[in-house]
Tab-separated table of C-alpha atoms and ligand atoms in Angstrom:
chain	number	residue	atom	x	y	z
A	372	MET	CA	-15.485	1.693	-13.365
A	373	TRP	CA	-14.292	1.043	-9.698
A	374	SER	CA	-14.437	-0.968	-7.484
A	375	PRO	CA	-16.984	0.067	-3.696
A	376	LYS	CA	-15.710	-3.301	-2.549
A	377	ILE	CA	-12.052	-1.989	-2.161
A	378	LYS	CA	-12.681	1.206	-1.447
A	379	LEU	CA	-14.414	-0.477	2.132
A	380	LEU	CA	-11.376	-2.897	1.872
A	381	LEU	CA	-9.414	0.265	2.441
A	382	GLN	CA	-11.312	2.254	5.410
A	383	ARG	CA	-10.261	1.948	8.869
A	384	ARG	CA	-11.614	0.222	11.569
A	385	LYS	CA	-13.362	1.383	14.914
A	386	ASN	CA	-10.670	1.038	17.241
A	387	ARG	CA	-7.587	1.061	14.398
A	388	PRO	CA	-6.316	1.235	11.196
A	389	LYS	CA	-6.311	-1.843	8.867
A	390	ILE	CA	-3.064	-3.390	8.745
A	391	ALA	CA	-1.750	-4.733	4.797
A	392	ALA	CA	0.618	-7.278	4.423
A	393	LEU	CA	2.846	-6.440	1.236
A	394	ILE	CA	4.676	-9.440	-0.562
A	395	ASP	CA	6.794	-8.674	-2.913
A	396	PRO	CA	7.044	-12.289	-4.537
A	397	ASP	CA	11.080	-12.081	-5.313
A	398	LYS	CA	11.101	-12.592	-1.222
A	399	PHE	CA	8.085	-14.368	-1.019
A	400	ASN	CA	8.150	-16.350	2.717
A	401	GLU	CA	5.638	-18.775	3.707
A	402	ALA	CA	6.061	-17.505	6.884
A	403	VAL	CA	4.666	-14.601	6.715
A	404	VAL	CA	1.421	-15.736	4.721
A	405	LEU	CA	0.842	-18.112	7.981
A	406	LEU	CA	1.743	-16.019	10.432
A	407	ALA	CA	-0.754	-13.015	8.964
A	408	GLN	CA	-3.788	-15.829	7.977
A	409	ASP	CA	-4.243	-16.383	12.002
A	410	SER	CA	-4.042	-12.715	13.396
A	411	PHE	CA	-5.537	-9.687	13.174
A	412	VAL	CA	-3.956	-8.830	9.394
A	413	ASP	CA	-7.321	-7.604	7.312
A	414	PHE	CA	-5.106	-8.344	3.699
A	415	PHE	CA	-2.388	-8.591	1.428
A	416	LEU	CA	-0.977	-6.534	-0.919
A	417	VAL	CA	1.082	-7.927	-3.278
A	418	GLY	CA	3.305	-6.693	-5.734
A	419	GLY	CA	7.320	-5.255	-5.413
A	420	SER	CA	8.962	-2.867	-7.841
A	421	LEU	CA	11.228	-4.988	-9.678
A	422	LEU	CA	10.609	-9.090	-10.324
A	423	HIS	CA	13.311	-10.846	-11.450
A	424	LYS	CA	13.089	-14.068	-9.646
A	425	SER	CA	8.668	-14.732	-9.128
A	426	THR	CA	5.136	-13.655	-10.755
A	427	ILE	CA	2.470	-11.834	-8.834
A	428	HIS	CA	0.605	-14.890	-10.316
A	429	GLN	CA	2.800	-17.811	-8.938
A	430	SER	CA	2.617	-15.884	-5.238
A	431	ILE	CA	-1.193	-15.402	-5.520
A	432	LEU	CA	-1.541	-19.512	-5.745
A	433	LYS	CA	0.750	-19.815	-3.343
A	434	ILE	CA	-0.786	-17.371	-0.554
A	435	LYS	CA	-3.915	-18.795	-1.624
A	436	LYS	CA	-2.157	-22.327	-0.442
A	437	HIS	CA	-3.106	-20.987	3.027
A	438	SER	CA	-4.812	-18.095	3.295
A	439	ASP	CA	-8.761	-16.918	2.484
A	440	LYS	CA	-7.662	-13.771	3.416
A	441	PRO	CA	-8.317	-10.468	0.247
A	442	ILE	CA	-5.521	-10.129	-2.040
A	443	ILE	CA	-4.847	-7.093	-3.504
A	444	ILE	CA	-2.000	-6.439	-6.500
A	445	PHE	CA	0.016	-2.904	-5.582
A	446	PRO	CA	2.059	-2.908	-9.120
A	447	GLY	CA	5.126	-2.349	-9.672
A	448	ASP	CA	4.564	-2.089	-13.336
A	449	GLU	CA	2.167	-2.635	-15.711
A	450	LYS	CA	2.725	-6.182	-15.952
A	451	GLN	CA	1.710	-7.056	-12.651
A	452	ILE	CA	-1.975	-8.121	-13.444
A	453	SER	CA	-3.747	-11.529	-12.873
A	454	PRO	CA	-7.105	-12.254	-12.493
A	455	LEU	CA	-6.665	-14.423	-9.703
A	456	ALA	CA	-6.626	-11.584	-7.699
A	457	ASP	CA	-9.574	-10.127	-5.250
A	458	GLY	CA	-8.660	-6.483	-6.898
A	459	ILE	CA	-5.867	-3.808	-8.191
A	460	LEU	CA	-5.029	-0.714	-7.109
A	461	PHE	CA	-5.106	1.347	-10.504
A	462	LEU	CA	-2.051	3.748	-8.945
A	463	SER	CA	-0.527	7.247	-10.736
A	464	LEU	CA	2.425	8.276	-9.423
A	465	VAL	CA	1.199	12.368	-8.436
A	466	SER	CA	3.987	13.409	-6.274
A	467	GLY	CA	6.393	12.074	-9.913
A	468	ARG	CA	6.492	13.878	-13.431
A	469	ASN	CA	6.850	10.868	-15.307
A	470	PRO	CA	4.505	10.291	-18.288
A	471	GLU	CA	5.045	7.082	-18.305
A	472	TYR	CA	4.276	6.452	-14.093
A	473	LEU	CA	1.171	8.700	-14.657
A	474	ILE	CA	-0.304	7.702	-17.205
A	475	GLN	CA	1.697	5.505	-19.807
A	476	LYS	CA	2.132	1.580	-18.113
A	477	GLN	CA	-1.975	3.154	-16.897
A	478	ILE	CA	-2.694	2.765	-20.612
A	479	GLN	CA	-0.711	-0.509	-20.695
A	480	ALA	CA	-2.837	-1.820	-18.250
A	481	ALA	CA	-6.175	-0.835	-18.593
A	482	PRO	CA	-6.893	-3.477	-21.659
A	483	VAL	CA	-5.886	-6.248	-19.454
A	484	ILE	CA	-7.417	-5.537	-16.327
A	485	HIS	CA	-10.839	-4.699	-18.508
A	486	LYS	CA	-10.638	-8.141	-20.087
A	487	TYR	CA	-10.012	-9.806	-17.025
A	488	ASN	CA	-12.637	-8.128	-15.569
A	489	ILE	CA	-10.515	-7.091	-11.758
A	490	PRO	CA	-11.940	-5.016	-9.526
A	491	SER	CA	-9.770	-2.193	-9.479
A	492	LEU	CA	-9.451	1.078	-7.270
A	493	PRO	CA	-7.815	4.330	-8.912
A	494	THR	CA	-5.858	5.855	-6.733
A	495	ALA	CA	-2.630	8.220	-6.496
A	496	TYR	CA	0.065	7.284	-5.058
A	497	VAL	CA	2.242	10.404	-3.354
A	498	LEU	CA	6.090	9.363	-2.500
A	499	ILE	CA	7.614	11.328	0.416
A	500	ASN	CA	10.420	11.882	1.649
A	501	GLY	CA	11.715	9.151	3.671
A	502	ASN	CA	15.052	10.569	4.403
A	503	ASN	CA	16.338	7.888	2.059
A	504	ILE	CA	16.190	7.640	-1.541
A	505	SER	CA	14.277	4.881	-2.484
A	506	MET	CA	13.701	2.476	-5.125
A	507	THR	CA	10.735	4.136	-6.197
A	508	GLU	CA	12.244	6.664	-7.007
A	509	LYS	CA	15.426	5.345	-8.399
A	510	ILE	CA	12.791	3.914	-11.216
A	511	THR	CA	10.623	6.221	-12.239
A	512	ASN	CA	13.739	8.816	-11.915
A	513	THR	CA	11.216	11.018	-10.670
A	514	SER	CA	12.110	12.873	-6.456
A	515	ALA	CA	10.018	12.564	-3.635
A	516	LEU	CA	8.029	15.574	-2.836
A	517	PRO	CA	8.765	17.030	1.162
A	518	GLN	CA	7.320	16.566	4.500
A	519	TYR	CA	4.793	19.604	3.632
A	520	LYS	CA	1.774	18.604	4.520
A	521	LYS	CA	0.957	21.598	1.824
A	522	ILE	CA	2.555	20.365	-0.750
A	523	ILE	CA	1.426	17.434	-0.143
A	524	TYR	CA	-2.636	18.653	0.596
A	525	HIS	CA	-2.223	20.371	-2.404
A	526	THR	CA	-1.339	17.169	-5.055
A	527	CYS	CA	-4.077	14.632	-2.968
A	528	LEU	CA	-6.339	18.098	-3.780
A	529	ALA	CA	-5.940	17.717	-7.580
A	530	SER	CA	-5.798	13.567	-7.395
A	531	ALA	CA	-9.305	13.709	-5.669
A	532	MET	CA	-10.699	16.474	-8.095
A	533	LEU	CA	-9.545	14.441	-11.196
A	534	GLY	CA	-11.358	11.665	-9.546
A	535	MET	CA	-8.789	9.081	-7.536
A	536	GLN	CA	-10.664	7.284	-4.817
A	537	ALA	CA	-8.321	6.521	-2.461
A	538	ILE	CA	-4.703	7.590	-1.405
A	539	TYR	CA	-1.222	5.945	-0.677
A	540	LEU	CA	1.300	7.774	1.400
A	541	GLU	CA	4.681	6.088	0.181
A	542	ALA	CA	7.239	6.995	2.337
A	543	GLY	CA	9.360	3.838	0.742
A	544	SER	CA	10.182	1.035	1.588
A	545	GLY	CA	12.406	0.490	3.878
A	546	ALA	CA	12.225	4.532	4.844
A	547	GLN	CA	14.152	5.772	7.640
A	548	LYS	CA	11.642	8.404	8.597
A	549	ILE	CA	8.061	7.641	8.764
A	550	ILE	CA	5.397	9.371	7.331
A	551	HIS	CA	4.402	11.841	10.475
A	552	PRO	CA	1.115	11.829	11.494
A	553	ASN	CA	-0.067	14.602	11.701
A	554	ILE	CA	0.296	15.179	8.148
A	555	VAL	CA	-1.635	12.056	7.784
A	556	ASN	CA	-4.574	14.292	9.860
A	557	TYR	CA	-4.436	17.370	8.193
A	558	ILE	CA	-4.809	14.965	4.733
A	559	LYS	CA	-7.465	13.295	6.385
A	560	GLN	CA	-9.422	16.779	7.076
A	561	GLN	CA	-9.533	18.046	4.228
A	562	LEU	CA	-10.111	14.603	2.176
A	563	SER	CA	-12.401	12.262	2.676
A	564	LEU	CA	-10.805	9.142	0.390
A	565	PRO	CA	-8.753	6.218	2.414
A	566	LEU	CA	-5.654	6.902	3.497
A	567	ILE	CA	-3.108	4.368	2.764
A	568	VAL	CA	0.401	4.991	4.638
A	569	GLY	CA	3.667	2.584	4.241
A	570	GLY	CA	6.810	2.866	3.646
A	571	GLY	CA	9.279	2.855	7.150
A	572	ILE	CA	6.898	0.862	9.978
A	573	SER	CA	8.838	-1.020	11.317
A	574	SER	CA	8.347	-1.186	14.590
A	575	ILE	CA	5.697	-1.262	17.486
A	576	ASP	CA	6.190	2.598	17.988
A	577	ALA	CA	5.942	3.633	14.465
A	578	ILE	CA	2.338	1.488	15.332
A	579	GLU	CA	1.860	3.308	17.718
A	580	LYS	CA	1.988	6.706	16.447
A	581	TYR	CA	-0.730	6.000	13.575
A	582	ILE	CA	-3.245	4.255	16.228
A	583	HIS	CA	-4.594	6.983	16.754
A	584	SER	CA	-4.272	9.155	13.132
A	585	SER	CA	-6.571	9.072	10.937
A	586	ALA	CA	-4.941	6.311	8.900
A	587	ASP	CA	-7.183	4.013	7.243
A	588	CYS	CA	-4.849	1.713	6.580
A	589	LEU	CA	-1.046	0.727	7.192
A	590	VAL	CA	1.199	-0.999	5.153
A	591	ILE	CA	3.861	-3.668	6.731
A	592	GLY	CA	6.331	-5.602	3.930
A	593	ASN	CA	10.395	-4.731	4.990
A	594	ALA	CA	9.286	-5.636	9.103
A	595	LEU	CA	8.079	-8.643	7.816
A	596	GLU	CA	10.336	-10.050	5.442
A	597	LYS	CA	12.922	-9.303	8.431
A	598	ASN	CA	11.626	-10.857	10.648
A	599	PRO	CA	7.360	-12.448	10.274
A	600	LEU	CA	7.163	-12.438	14.024
A	601	PHE	CA	6.790	-8.946	14.087
A	602	LEU	CA	3.197	-10.191	13.619
A	603	SER	CA	2.853	-12.215	16.684
A	604	ASP	CA	4.704	-8.781	18.382
A	605	ILE	CA	2.292	-6.732	16.967
A	606	LYS	CA	-0.651	-9.405	18.208
A	607	LYS	CA	0.460	-9.298	21.434
A	608	HIS	CA	1.367	-5.965	21.936
A	609	PHE	CA	-1.757	-4.809	21.000
A	610	GLN	CA	-4.037	-7.303	22.034
A	611	TRP	CA	-5.428	-7.751	18.523
A	612	LYS	CA	-7.617	-10.474	16.899
B	2124	1GP	C1	6.269	0.291	0.102
B	2124	1GP	O1	4.600	0.774	1.283
B	2124	1GP	C2	5.345	-0.496	1.287
B	2124	1GP	O2	5.662	0.242	-0.556
B	2124	1GP	C3	5.919	-0.742	2.231
B	2124	1GP	O3	7.229	-0.358	3.019
B	2124	1GP	O4	8.759	-2.246	3.129
B	2124	1GP	O5	8.907	-0.042	4.463
B	2124	1GP	O6	7.097	-1.626	4.812
B	2124	1GP	P1	8.232	-0.894	3.802
């Protein structure tokens, strides 16, 4: 039922985590796609918490114009689905206690994903406190988990026991504090699922902290919206091809 290809795409490289460039359709910037295509970026994530100006479909078309890298939907809601994508993260907001985001939106999205036969991966979406109230908390009317490894681990363990195939540890877009690498390492010690980590990764220093951690995949969004050339800085600093 779920896609082994997406699971493989999320898994860490030998010497570093995979890097995903997150494209918010409403903030689409061609420069990010062009620079990402010509760099170490492993794939695109596309999605946004609230879309007013653009659709997922249009954004995927625009990305495809300049890039042949995989495009995975990271949906903000049940309408963000397109058969043009290479896959979709089938998320459940397991850190929250709002049934809308735990199961209701999935009930609406499942028949559409199924109809178009879009590869999908059941992914536990774990929102963790990044020292500011995130847009996700506001929209979903849920609270983030504190950065305590036990509570995060128990949430991830329950998700794994429910059959989730990946875990997204999310500090929230523009987080002031990234998820501590020790937390990421602890979760990976206990569970062998791919760990996607995002929120507030906006400096070389932040990436440096995760290089030797157990993160499988780092997601960079905000920093690229502000400055697409951040990709060139990363390339130069780490000498990644
Ligand atoms: C947000 O994890 C992503 O959902 C990326 O966060 O925008 O802070 O890079 P940033």
